[in-house]
């Protein structure tokens, strides 16, 4: 079974802090994604990566950056956390975007105070 | 820009009923359509994936159909059970940038 893990289930940070969210998948997937989920807005794509060291902006990249130094690991970075980044963050991976399902991690509930 | 709409936003039915969840999308140029289930506070679990060339997929009590030309999909759940209570999300894949999601249907099955 594919397993996608995220470093924390719950995280509380202060405004202005630098925040790292880690995602690891164990199925040698090429493609990895970061989404945020908010009530009334649904899931929105922040960044994605189709290979090591490659990254592409999604629909809402402002205030975020990403890092993919190894194939299995995709990190989301909040350079200076703000209260409007309080959200549920979900990581996903897939082998082939056009034909395969995305496998999701359990999510990280981030609260920025 | 692709938009995905799910109707109804919420649904409550007695156990044992058959039910249909609806999904529509604005751009028919898709690779596939996927249905997911999300339990409260959890990640998403894949239920069914329909490729753009397919008309339907089945898994157990679940059947999903796709009419790409009209931009519609339905998820049919037969003989509903309390354990089916969850939020069901429809998502379409239009390219390398992954999925565009609807806002979901919150389903409650009353025992």
Coordinates of C-alpha atoms in Angstrom, one line a residue:
Chain A
X1 CA 0.0 0.0 0.0
X2 CA 1.1 3.5 -0.8
X3 CA 1.9 5.5 2.3
X4 CA 2.1 9.3 2.5
X5 CA 3.2 10.7 5.8
X6 CA 3.2 14.2 7.1
X7 CA 5.5 15.4 9.9
X8 CA 2.9 16.7 12.2
X9 CA -0.9 16.3 12.7
X10 CA -1.3 19.5 14.6
X11 CA 1.0 22.6 14.7
X12 CA 0.7 25.9 16.5
X13 CA 3.0 28.8 15.4
X14 CA 3.4 32.5 16.0
X15 CA 3.0 35.2 13.4
X16 CA 6.3 35.8 11.6
X17 CA 7.8 32.4 12.4
X18 CA 9.3 30.3 9.6
X19 CA 7.4 27.1 9.3
X20 CA 8.4 23.8 7.7
X21 CA 5.8 21.1 6.7
X22 CA 7.3 17.8 5.6
X23 CA 5.8 15.2 3.4
X24 CA 7.3 11.7 2.7
X25 CA 6.0 9.1 0.3
X26 CA 7.3 5.5 0.0
X27 CA 6.2 4.5 -3.5
X28 CA 8.9 6.2 -5.6
X29 CA 6.3 8.6 -7.1
X30 CA 7.5 11.2 -9.5
X31 CA 4.8 13.8 -8.7
X32 CA 4.0 15.4 -5.4
X33 CA 1.6 18.2 -4.4
X34 CA 0.7 20.5 -1.6
X35 CA -2.9 21.7 -1.1
X36 CA -4.6 23.7 1.6
X37 CA -8.2 23.1 2.6
X38 CA -10.4 25.8 4.0
X39 CA -14.1 25.7 4.9
X40 CA -16.2 27.1 2.0
X41 CA -13.2 27.2 -0.3
X42 CA -12.3 23.5 -0.7
X43 CA -8.9 22.2 -1.6
X44 CA -6.6 24.6 -3.5
X45 CA -3.2 23.7 -5.0
X46 CA -0.2 25.6 -3.6
X47 CA 2.8 24.0 -5.3
X48 CA 3.6 20.8 -7.1
X49 CA 6.8 19.0 -8.2
X50 CA 7.2 16.5 -11.0
X51 CA 10.8 15.6 -10.3
X52 CA 13.6 16.2 -7.8
X53 CA 14.6 19.8 -7.6
X54 CA 11.7 20.8 -9.9
X55 CA 8.8 22.9 -8.7
X56 CA 5.8 24.6 -10.2
X57 CA 3.4 27.1 -8.7
X58 CA -0.2 26.2 -8.2
X59 CA -3.2 28.4 -7.8
X60 CA -2.2 30.1 -4.5
X61 CA 1.6 30.1 -4.1
X62 CA 1.9 33.5 -2.5
X63 CA 3.6 33.3 0.9
X64 CA 4.8 29.8 0.4
X65 CA 7.9 28.1 -1.0
X66 CA 8.8 24.4 -1.5
X67 CA 11.8 22.2 -1.6
X68 CA 12.3 18.8 -3.2
X69 CA 15.9 17.6 -2.7
X70 CA 15.0 13.9 -2.6
X71 CA 12.4 12.0 -4.6
X72 CA 10.5 10.8 -1.6
X73 CA 10.3 14.1 0.3
X74 CA 8.5 17.4 -0.5
X75 CA 8.6 20.2 1.9
X76 CA 6.3 23.2 2.2
X77 CA 7.8 26.4 3.7
X78 CA 6.0 29.3 5.1
X79 CA 8.7 32.0 5.1
X80 CA 6.9 34.3 7.6
X81 CA 3.7 32.8 8.9
X82 CA 0.6 34.9 9.0
X83 CA -2.8 34.3 10.6
X84 CA -4.5 33.9 7.1
X85 CA -2.3 30.8 6.6
X86 CA -4.2 29.0 9.4
X87 CA -5.5 26.0 7.5
X88 CA -5.4 22.2 6.9
X89 CA -2.4 21.3 4.7
X90 CA -2.6 18.2 2.7
X91 CA 0.2 16.5 0.8
X92 CA -0.3 14.1 -2.1
X93 CA 1.7 12.0 -4.5
X94 CA 1.1 10.1 -7.7
X95 CA 3.2 8.2 -10.3
X96 CA 1.5 9.4 -13.5
X97 CA -0.7 12.5 -13.2
X98 CA -2.9 11.7 -16.3
X99 CA -3.7 8.1 -15.3
X100 CA -3.2 7.4 -11.6
X101 CA -5.0 8.5 -8.5
X102 CA -3.4 10.8 -6.0
X103 CA -2.6 9.4 -2.6
X104 CA -3.0 11.8 0.3
X105 CA -1.3 12.1 3.6
X106 CA -3.4 12.6 6.9
X107 CA -3.0 16.4 6.8
X108 CA -1.4 19.0 9.1
X109 CA -3.8 21.3 10.9
X110 CA -1.7 24.5 11.3
X111 CA -2.8 27.4 13.5
X112 CA -1.0 30.7 13.3
X113 CA -1.5 32.9 16.3
Chain B
X1 CA -10.1 28.0 -15.6
X2 CA -11.7 24.7 -14.6
X3 CA -14.5 24.9 -12.1
X4 CA -16.0 21.9 -10.3
X5 CA -19.4 22.1 -8.6
X6 CA -21.0 19.4 -6.4
X7 CA -24.7 19.2 -5.6
X8 CA -26.0 18.8 -3.0
X9 CA -23.7 20.4 -0.5
X10 CA -25.2 18.2 2.2
X11 CA -27.4 15.2 2.3
X12 CA -29.0 13.2 5.1
X13 CA -30.7 9.9 4.4
X14 CA -31.9 6.8 6.3
X15 CA -29.8 3.7 6.3
X16 CA -30.4 1.3 3.4
X17 CA -31.3 3.9 0.8
X18 CA -29.6 4.2 -2.6
X19 CA -28.3 7.7 -3.3
X20 CA -26.7 9.8 -6.0
X21 CA -24.1 12.5 -5.6
X22 CA -23.6 14.9 -8.5
X23 CA -20.5 16.6 -9.9
X24 CA -20.2 19.0 -12.8
X25 CA -17.2 20.6 -14.4
X26 CA -16.8 23.5 -16.9
X27 CA -14.0 22.3 -19.1
X28 CA -14.4 18.9 -20.8
X29 CA -10.7 18.7 -21.7
X30 CA -9.8 16.3 -18.8
X31 CA -7.6 13.3 -18.4
X32 CA -9.6 11.7 -15.7
X33 CA -12.1 12.3 -12.9
X34 CA -11.7 11.1 -9.4
X35 CA -14.0 10.6 -6.4
X36 CA -12.6 10.8 -2.9
X37 CA -13.9 10.3 0.6
X38 CA -12.8 12.4 3.5
X39 CA -13.6 11.7 7.2
X40 CA -13.6 14.6 9.6
X41 CA -10.1 15.9 10.3
X42 CA -8.5 13.3 8.0
X43 CA -6.8 13.1 4.6
X44 CA -8.5 12.0 1.4
X45 CA -9.1 8.4 0.4
X46 CA -9.5 7.5 -3.2
X47 CA -12.7 5.8 -4.1
X48 CA -12.9 5.6 -7.9
X49 CA -10.9 7.0 -10.9
X50 CA -12.6 7.3 -14.3
X51 CA -10.3 7.9 -17.3
X52 CA -11.6 10.3 -19.9
X53 CA -12.2 7.5 -22.4
X54 CA -14.3 5.5 -19.9
X55 CA -18.0 5.9 -19.0
X56 CA -18.1 4.3 -15.6
X57 CA -16.2 2.5 -12.8
X58 CA -17.5 0.3 -10.1
X59 CA -16.1 -0.7 -6.7
X60 CA -18.4 -2.7 -4.4
X61 CA -21.5 -0.7 -3.6
X62 CA -20.1 2.4 -5.4
X63 CA -20.6 3.2 -9.1
X64 CA -19.3 6.4 -10.8
X65 CA -20.3 7.5 -14.2
X66 CA -18.7 10.1 -16.5
X67 CA -20.3 12.1 -19.3
X68 CA -17.4 14.2 -20.5
X69 CA -19.2 16.0 -23.3
X70 CA -21.8 17.4 -20.9
X71 CA -19.3 17.9 -18.0
X72 CA -21.1 15.7 -15.5
X73 CA -20.3 12.8 -13.2
X74 CA -22.4 10.9 -10.7
X75 CA -21.5 8.8 -7.7
X76 CA -24.1 6.2 -6.9
X77 CA -24.0 4.5 -3.5
X78 CA -26.2 1.4 -3.1
X79 CA -27.7 0.3 0.2
X80 CA -26.2 3.0 2.2
X81 CA -24.7 2.3 5.7
X82 CA -23.8 4.6 8.7
X83 CA -20.1 3.9 7.9
X84 CA -20.7 5.7 4.6
X85 CA -21.1 9.0 6.5
X86 CA -18.3 11.3 5.3
X87 CA -17.6 14.2 2.9
X88 CA -17.4 13.1 -0.8
X89 CA -15.1 15.1 -3.1
X90 CA -15.1 15.1 -6.8
X91 CA -11.9 16.2 -8.6
X92 CA -10.9 16.5 -12.3
X93 CA -7.4 16.2 -13.7
X94 CA -6.7 18.6 -16.6
X95 CA -3.0 18.2 -16.8
X96 CA 0.4 18.1 -15.0
X97 CA -0.8 20.5 -12.4
X98 CA -3.0 17.9 -10.8
X99 CA -6.5 18.1 -9.6
X100 CA -9.3 20.7 -9.4
X101 CA -11.7 19.9 -6.6
X102 CA -15.3 20.5 -5.9
X103 CA -16.3 21.7 -2.4
X104 CA -17.8 18.3 -1.5
X105 CA -21.0 16.8 -0.5
X106 CA -21.4 16.2 3.3
X107 CA -23.3 12.9 3.6
X108 CA -24.9 11.6 6.8
X109 CA -26.5 8.2 6.9
X110 CA -29.0 7.9 9.7
X111 CA -29.0 4.5 11.5

